[in-house]
PDB file of C-alpha atoms in Angstrom:
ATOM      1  CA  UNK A 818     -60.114 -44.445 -18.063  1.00 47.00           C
ATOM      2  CA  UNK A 819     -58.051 -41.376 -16.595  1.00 50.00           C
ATOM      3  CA  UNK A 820     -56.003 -42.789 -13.244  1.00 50.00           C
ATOM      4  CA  UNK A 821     -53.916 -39.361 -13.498  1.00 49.00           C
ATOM      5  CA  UNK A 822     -56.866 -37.935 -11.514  1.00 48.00           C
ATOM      6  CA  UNK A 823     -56.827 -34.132 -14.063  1.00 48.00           C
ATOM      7  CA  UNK A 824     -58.563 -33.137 -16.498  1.00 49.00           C
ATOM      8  CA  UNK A 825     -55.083 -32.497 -18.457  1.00 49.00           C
ATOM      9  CA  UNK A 826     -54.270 -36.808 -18.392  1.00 50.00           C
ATOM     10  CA  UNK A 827     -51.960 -36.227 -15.324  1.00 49.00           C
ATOM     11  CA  UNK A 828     -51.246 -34.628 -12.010  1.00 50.00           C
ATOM     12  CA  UNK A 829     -47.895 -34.507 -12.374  1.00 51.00           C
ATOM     13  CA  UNK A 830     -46.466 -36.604  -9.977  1.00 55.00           C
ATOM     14  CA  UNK A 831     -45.470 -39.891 -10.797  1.00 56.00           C
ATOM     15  CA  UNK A 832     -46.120 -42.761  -8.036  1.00 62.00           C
ATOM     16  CA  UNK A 833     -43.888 -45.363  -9.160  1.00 76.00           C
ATOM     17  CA  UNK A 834     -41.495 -47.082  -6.583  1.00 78.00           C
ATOM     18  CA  UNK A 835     -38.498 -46.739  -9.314  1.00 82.00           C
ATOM     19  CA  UNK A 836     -39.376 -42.574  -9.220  1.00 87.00           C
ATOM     20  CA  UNK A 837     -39.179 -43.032  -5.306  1.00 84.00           C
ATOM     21  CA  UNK A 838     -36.195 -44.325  -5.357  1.00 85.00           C
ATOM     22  CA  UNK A 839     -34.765 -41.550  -7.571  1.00 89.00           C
ATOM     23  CA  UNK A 840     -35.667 -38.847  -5.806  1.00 90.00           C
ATOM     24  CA  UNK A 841     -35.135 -40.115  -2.538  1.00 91.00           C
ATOM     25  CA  UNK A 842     -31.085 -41.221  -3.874  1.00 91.00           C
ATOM     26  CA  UNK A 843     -30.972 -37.932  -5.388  1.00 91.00           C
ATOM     27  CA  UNK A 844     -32.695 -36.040  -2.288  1.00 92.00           C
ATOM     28  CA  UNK A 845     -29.418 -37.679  -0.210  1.00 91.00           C
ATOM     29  CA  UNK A 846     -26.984 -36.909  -2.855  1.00 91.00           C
ATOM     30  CA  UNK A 847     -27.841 -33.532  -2.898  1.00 94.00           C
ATOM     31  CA  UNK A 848     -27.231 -33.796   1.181  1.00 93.00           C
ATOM     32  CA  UNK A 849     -23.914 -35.528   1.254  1.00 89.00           C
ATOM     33  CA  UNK A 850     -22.542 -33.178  -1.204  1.00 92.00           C
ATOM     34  CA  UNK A 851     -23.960 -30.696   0.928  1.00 91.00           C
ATOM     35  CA  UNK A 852     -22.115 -31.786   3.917  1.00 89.00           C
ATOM     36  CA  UNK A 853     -19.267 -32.222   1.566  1.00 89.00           C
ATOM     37  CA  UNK A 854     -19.200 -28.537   0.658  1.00 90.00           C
ATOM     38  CA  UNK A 855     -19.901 -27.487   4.474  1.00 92.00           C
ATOM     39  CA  UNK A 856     -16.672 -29.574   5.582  1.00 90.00           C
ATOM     40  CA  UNK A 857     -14.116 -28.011   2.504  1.00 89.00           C
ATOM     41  CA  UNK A 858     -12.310 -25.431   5.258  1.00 91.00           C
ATOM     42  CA  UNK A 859     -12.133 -27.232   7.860  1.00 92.00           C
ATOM     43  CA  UNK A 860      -8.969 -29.256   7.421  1.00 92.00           C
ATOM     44  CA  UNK A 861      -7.886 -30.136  10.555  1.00 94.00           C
ATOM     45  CA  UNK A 862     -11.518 -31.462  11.979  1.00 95.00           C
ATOM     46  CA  UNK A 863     -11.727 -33.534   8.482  1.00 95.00           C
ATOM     47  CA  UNK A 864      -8.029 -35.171   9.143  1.00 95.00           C
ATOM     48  CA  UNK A 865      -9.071 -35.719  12.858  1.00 96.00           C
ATOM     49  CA  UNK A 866     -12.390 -38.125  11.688  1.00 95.00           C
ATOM     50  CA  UNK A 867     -10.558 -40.114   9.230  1.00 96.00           C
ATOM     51  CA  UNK A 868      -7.610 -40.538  11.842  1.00 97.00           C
ATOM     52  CA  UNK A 869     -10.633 -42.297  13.769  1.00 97.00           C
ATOM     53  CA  UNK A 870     -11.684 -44.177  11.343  1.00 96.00           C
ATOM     54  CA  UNK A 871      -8.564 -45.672  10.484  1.00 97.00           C
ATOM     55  CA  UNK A 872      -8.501 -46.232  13.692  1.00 97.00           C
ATOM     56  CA  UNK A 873     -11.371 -48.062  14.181  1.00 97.00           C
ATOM     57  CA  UNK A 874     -10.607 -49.492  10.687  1.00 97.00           C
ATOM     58  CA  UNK A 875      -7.319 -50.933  12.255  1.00 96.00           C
ATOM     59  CA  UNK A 876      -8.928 -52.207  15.844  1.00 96.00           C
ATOM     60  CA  UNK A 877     -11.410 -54.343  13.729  1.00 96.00           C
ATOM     61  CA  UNK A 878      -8.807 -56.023  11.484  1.00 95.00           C
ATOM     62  CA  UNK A 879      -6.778 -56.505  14.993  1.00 94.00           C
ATOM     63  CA  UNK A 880      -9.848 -57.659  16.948  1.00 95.00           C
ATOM     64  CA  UNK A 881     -10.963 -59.731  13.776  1.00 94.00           C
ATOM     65  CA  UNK A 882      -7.592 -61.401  13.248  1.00 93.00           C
ATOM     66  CA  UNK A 883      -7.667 -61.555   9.811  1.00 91.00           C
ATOM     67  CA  UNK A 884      -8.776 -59.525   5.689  1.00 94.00           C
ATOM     68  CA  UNK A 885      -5.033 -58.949   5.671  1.00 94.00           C
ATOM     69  CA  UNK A 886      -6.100 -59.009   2.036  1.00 94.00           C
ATOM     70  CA  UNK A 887      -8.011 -55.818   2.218  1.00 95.00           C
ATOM     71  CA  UNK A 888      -5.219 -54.281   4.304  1.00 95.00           C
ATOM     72  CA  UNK A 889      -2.842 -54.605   1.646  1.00 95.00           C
ATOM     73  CA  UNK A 890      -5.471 -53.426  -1.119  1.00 95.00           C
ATOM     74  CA  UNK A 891      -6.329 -50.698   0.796  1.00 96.00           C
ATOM     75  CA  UNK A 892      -2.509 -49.929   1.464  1.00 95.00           C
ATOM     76  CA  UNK A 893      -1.757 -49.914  -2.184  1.00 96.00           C
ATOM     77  CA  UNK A 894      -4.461 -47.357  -2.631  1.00 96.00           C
ATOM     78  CA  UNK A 895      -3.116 -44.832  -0.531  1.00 96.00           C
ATOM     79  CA  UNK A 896      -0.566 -45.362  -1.976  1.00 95.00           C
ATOM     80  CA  UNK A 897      -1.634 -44.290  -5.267  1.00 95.00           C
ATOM     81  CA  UNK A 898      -3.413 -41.694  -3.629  1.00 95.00           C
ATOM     82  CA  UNK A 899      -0.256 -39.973  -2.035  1.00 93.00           C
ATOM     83  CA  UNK A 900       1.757 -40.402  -5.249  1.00 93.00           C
ATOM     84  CA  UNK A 901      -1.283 -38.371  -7.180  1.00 92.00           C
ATOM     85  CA  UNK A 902      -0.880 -35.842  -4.231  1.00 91.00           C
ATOM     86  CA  UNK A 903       2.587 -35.385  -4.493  1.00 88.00           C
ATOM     87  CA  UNK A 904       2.680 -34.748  -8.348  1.00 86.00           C
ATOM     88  CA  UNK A 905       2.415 -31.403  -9.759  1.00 84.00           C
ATOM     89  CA  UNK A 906      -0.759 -31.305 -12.177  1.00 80.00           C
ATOM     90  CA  UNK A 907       1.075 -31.187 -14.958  1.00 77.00           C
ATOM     91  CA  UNK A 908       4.333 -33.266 -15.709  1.00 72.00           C
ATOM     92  CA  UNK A 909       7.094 -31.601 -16.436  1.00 70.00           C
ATOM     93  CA  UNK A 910       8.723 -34.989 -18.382  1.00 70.00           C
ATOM     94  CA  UNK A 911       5.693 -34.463 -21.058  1.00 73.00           C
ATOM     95  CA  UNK A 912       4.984 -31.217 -20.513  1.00 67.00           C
ATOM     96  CA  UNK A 913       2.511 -29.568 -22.894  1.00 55.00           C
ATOM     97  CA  UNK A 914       1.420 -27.120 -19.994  1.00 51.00           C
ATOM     98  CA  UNK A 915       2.867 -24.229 -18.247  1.00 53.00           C
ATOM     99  CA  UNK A 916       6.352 -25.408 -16.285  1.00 54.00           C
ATOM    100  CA  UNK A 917       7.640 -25.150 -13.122  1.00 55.00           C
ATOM    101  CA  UNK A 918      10.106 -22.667 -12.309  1.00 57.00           C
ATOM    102  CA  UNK A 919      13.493 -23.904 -12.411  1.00 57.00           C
ATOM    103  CA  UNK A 920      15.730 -20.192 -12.012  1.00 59.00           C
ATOM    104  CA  UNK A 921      15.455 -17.102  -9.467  1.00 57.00           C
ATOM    105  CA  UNK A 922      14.690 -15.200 -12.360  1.00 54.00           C
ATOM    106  CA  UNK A 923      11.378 -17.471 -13.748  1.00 54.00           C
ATOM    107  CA  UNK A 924       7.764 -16.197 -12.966  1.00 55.00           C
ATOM    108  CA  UNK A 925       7.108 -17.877  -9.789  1.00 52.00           C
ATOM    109  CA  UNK A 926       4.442 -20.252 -10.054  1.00 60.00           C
ATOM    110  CA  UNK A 927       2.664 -22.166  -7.181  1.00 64.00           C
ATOM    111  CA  UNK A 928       2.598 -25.480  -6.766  1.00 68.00           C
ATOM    112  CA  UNK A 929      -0.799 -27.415  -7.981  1.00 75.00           C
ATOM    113  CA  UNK A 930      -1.488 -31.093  -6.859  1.00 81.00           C
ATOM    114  CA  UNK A 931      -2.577 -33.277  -9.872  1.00 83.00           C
ATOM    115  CA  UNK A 932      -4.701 -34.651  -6.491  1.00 89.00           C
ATOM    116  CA  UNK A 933      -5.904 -32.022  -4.268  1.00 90.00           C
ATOM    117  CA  UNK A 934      -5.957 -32.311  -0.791  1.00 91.00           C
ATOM    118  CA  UNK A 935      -9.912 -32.161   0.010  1.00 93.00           C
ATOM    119  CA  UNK A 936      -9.960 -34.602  -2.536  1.00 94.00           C
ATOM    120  CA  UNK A 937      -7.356 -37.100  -1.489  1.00 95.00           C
ATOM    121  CA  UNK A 938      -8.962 -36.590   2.246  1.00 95.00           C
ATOM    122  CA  UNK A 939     -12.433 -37.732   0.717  1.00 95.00           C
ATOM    123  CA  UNK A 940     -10.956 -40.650  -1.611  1.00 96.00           C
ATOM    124  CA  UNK A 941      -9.167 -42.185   1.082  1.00 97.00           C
ATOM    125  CA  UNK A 942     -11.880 -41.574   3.765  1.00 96.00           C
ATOM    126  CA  UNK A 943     -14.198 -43.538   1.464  1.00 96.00           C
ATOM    127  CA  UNK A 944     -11.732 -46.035   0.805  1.00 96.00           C
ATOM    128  CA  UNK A 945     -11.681 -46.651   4.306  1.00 97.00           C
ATOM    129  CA  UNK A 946     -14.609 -46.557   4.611  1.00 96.00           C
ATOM    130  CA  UNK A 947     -15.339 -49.957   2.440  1.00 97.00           C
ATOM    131  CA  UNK A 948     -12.760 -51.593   3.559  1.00 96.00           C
ATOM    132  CA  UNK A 949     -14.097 -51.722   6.713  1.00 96.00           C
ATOM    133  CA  UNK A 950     -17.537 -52.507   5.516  1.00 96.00           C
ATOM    134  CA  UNK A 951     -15.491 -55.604   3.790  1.00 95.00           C
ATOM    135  CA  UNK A 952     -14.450 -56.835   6.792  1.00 95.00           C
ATOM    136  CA  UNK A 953     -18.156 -58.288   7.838  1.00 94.00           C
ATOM    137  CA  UNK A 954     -17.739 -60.679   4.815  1.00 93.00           C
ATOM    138  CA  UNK A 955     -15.989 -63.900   5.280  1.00 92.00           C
ATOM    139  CA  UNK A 956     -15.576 -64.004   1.772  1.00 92.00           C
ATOM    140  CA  UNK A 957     -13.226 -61.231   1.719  1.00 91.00           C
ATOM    141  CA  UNK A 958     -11.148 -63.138   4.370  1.00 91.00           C
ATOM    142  CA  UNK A 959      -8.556 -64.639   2.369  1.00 91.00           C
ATOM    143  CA  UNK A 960      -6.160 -66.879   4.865  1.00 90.00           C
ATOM    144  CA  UNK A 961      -2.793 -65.273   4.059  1.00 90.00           C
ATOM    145  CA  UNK A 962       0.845 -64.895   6.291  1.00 92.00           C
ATOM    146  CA  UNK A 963       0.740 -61.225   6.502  1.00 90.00           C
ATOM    147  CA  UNK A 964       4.361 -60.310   7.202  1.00 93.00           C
ATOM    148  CA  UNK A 965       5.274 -61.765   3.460  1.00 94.00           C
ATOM    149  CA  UNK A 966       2.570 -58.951   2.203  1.00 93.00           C
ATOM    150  CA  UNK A 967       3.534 -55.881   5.155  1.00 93.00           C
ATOM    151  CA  UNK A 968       7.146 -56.766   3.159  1.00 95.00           C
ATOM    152  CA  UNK A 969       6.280 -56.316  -0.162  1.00 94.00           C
ATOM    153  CA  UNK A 970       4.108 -53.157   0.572  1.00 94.00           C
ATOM    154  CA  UNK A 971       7.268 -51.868   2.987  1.00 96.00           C
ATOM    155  CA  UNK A 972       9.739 -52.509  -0.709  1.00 96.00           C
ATOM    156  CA  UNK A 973       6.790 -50.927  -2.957  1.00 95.00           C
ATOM    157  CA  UNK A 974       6.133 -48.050  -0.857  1.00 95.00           C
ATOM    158  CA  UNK A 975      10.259 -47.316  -0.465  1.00 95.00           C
ATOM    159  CA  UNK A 976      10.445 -47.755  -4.567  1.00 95.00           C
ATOM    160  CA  UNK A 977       7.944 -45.404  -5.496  1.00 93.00           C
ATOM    161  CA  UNK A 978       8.385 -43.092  -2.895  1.00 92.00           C
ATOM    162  CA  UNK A 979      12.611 -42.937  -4.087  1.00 93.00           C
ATOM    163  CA  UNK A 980      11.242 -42.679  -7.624  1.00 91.00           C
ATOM    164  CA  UNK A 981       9.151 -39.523  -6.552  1.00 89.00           C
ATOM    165  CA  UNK A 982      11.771 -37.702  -4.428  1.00 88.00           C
ATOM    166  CA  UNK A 983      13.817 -38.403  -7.806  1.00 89.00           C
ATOM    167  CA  UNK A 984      11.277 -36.571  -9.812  1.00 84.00           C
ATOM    168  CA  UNK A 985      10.816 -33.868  -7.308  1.00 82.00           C
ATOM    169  CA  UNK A 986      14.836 -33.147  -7.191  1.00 83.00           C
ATOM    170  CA  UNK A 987      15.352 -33.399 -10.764  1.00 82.00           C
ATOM    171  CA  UNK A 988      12.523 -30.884 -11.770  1.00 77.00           C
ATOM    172  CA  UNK A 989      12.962 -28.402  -8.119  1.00 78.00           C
ATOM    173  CA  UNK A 990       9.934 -28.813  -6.795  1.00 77.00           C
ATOM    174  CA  UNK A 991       8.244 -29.182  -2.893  1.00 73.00           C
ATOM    175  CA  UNK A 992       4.606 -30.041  -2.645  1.00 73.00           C
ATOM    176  CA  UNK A 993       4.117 -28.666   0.724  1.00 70.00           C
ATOM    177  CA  UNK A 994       3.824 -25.051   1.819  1.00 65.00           C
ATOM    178  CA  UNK A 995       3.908 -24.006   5.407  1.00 58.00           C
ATOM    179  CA  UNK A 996       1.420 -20.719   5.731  1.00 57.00           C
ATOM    180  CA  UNK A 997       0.859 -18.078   3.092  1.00 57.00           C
ATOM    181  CA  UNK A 998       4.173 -16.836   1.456  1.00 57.00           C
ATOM    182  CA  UNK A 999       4.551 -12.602   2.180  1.00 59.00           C
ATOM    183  CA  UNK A1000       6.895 -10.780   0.589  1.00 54.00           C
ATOM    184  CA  UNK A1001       8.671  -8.949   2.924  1.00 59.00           C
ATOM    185  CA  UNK A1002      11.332  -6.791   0.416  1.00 57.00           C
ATOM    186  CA  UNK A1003      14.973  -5.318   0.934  1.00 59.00           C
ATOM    187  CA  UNK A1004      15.166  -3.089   4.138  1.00 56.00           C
ATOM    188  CA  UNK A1005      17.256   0.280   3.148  1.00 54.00           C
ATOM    189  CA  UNK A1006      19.081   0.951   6.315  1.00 53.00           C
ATOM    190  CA  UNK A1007      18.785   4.886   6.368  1.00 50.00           C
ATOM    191  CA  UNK A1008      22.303   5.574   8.298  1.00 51.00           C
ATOM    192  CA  UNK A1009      22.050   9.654   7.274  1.00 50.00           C
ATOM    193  CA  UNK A1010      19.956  11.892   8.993  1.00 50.00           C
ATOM    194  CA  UNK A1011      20.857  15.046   6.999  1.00 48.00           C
ATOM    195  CA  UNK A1012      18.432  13.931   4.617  1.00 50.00           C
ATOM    196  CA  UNK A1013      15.366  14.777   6.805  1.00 49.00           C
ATOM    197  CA  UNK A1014      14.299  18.396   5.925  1.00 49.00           C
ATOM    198  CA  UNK A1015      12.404  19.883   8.529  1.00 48.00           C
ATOM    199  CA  UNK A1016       9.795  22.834   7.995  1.00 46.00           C
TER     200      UNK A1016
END
């Protein structure tokens, strides 16, 4: 008995709830990344929504009272996150890659993130993100006396951060730029006007 309704054993289109589901997670993949891609120049309107969601983020763990837990979690991931965004690409300690410039006289190279910043933006936006959603699980609530763990996130964050400003001294390197870099050349001061022939 042919079900597929064609002459050919098929129409083509497959009915099952599992192909539903596929094309219905890929039909809103395809739109986040979408919305994604749309977002990329806008820097400042991106920082400005995950400033509100931390802040609601931080409201609901005030209101709530408690997933101090999560708060630290999440606080060791950004962590991570702004060490990767402070590190050139590649290492100069195990370099195997083109270096950073360390003279006047090197080929000036620019700084690249091994983290860029949309990326770092999105990564801790998400992680945000499910914290938050953590927070309506009483599971996740762990009962714990949160200035012990602000304390040892305070001495982590102080550690690695002196550990990077080490690295970034020893090898002469910034990771920020302020504005496009112009090259703006000697000025030659003509103080002779004799040299101006006139026809």
């Amino acid at each position: 008995m042919n079900l597929g309704g064609g002459a050919g054993g098929g129409s083509g289109t497959d009915l099952s709830p599992s192909s539903a589901v596929n094309q219905w997670t890929h039909a809103l993949s395809r739109r986040y990344q979408h919305l994604l891609d749309k977002s990329t120049p806008h820097v400042l309107r991106r920082w400005i929504g995950f400033s509100l969601i931390a802040f609601v983020y931080a409201v609901r763990v005030y209101l709530v009272q408690g997933y101090y837990i999560i708060t630290y979690g999440l606080g060791i991931y950004i962590l991570q996150l702004f060490i990767l965004f402070l590190s050139p690409q590649v290492d100069p300690e195990i370099q195997d890659g083109p270096t950073l410039p360390t003279r006047g006289s090197d080929e000036f190279r620019p700084f690249v993130r091994r983290l860029p910043e949309f990326k770092f933006w999105h990564s801790i936006t998400k992680g945000f993100c499910f914290a938050f959603v953590l927070t309506f699980f009483s599971a996740f609530d762990v009962p714990v006396f949160w200035p012990i763990l602000l304390f040892y996130w305070i001495v982590l964050f102080v550690s690695t951060m002196k550990r990077q400003i080490m690295h970034m001294v020893k090898y002469k390197y910034v990771p920020f730029s302020f504005g496009k870099q112009r090259y703006t050349g000697k000025k030659v001061a003509s103080t002779d006007d004799k040299d101006i022939v006139t026809a």
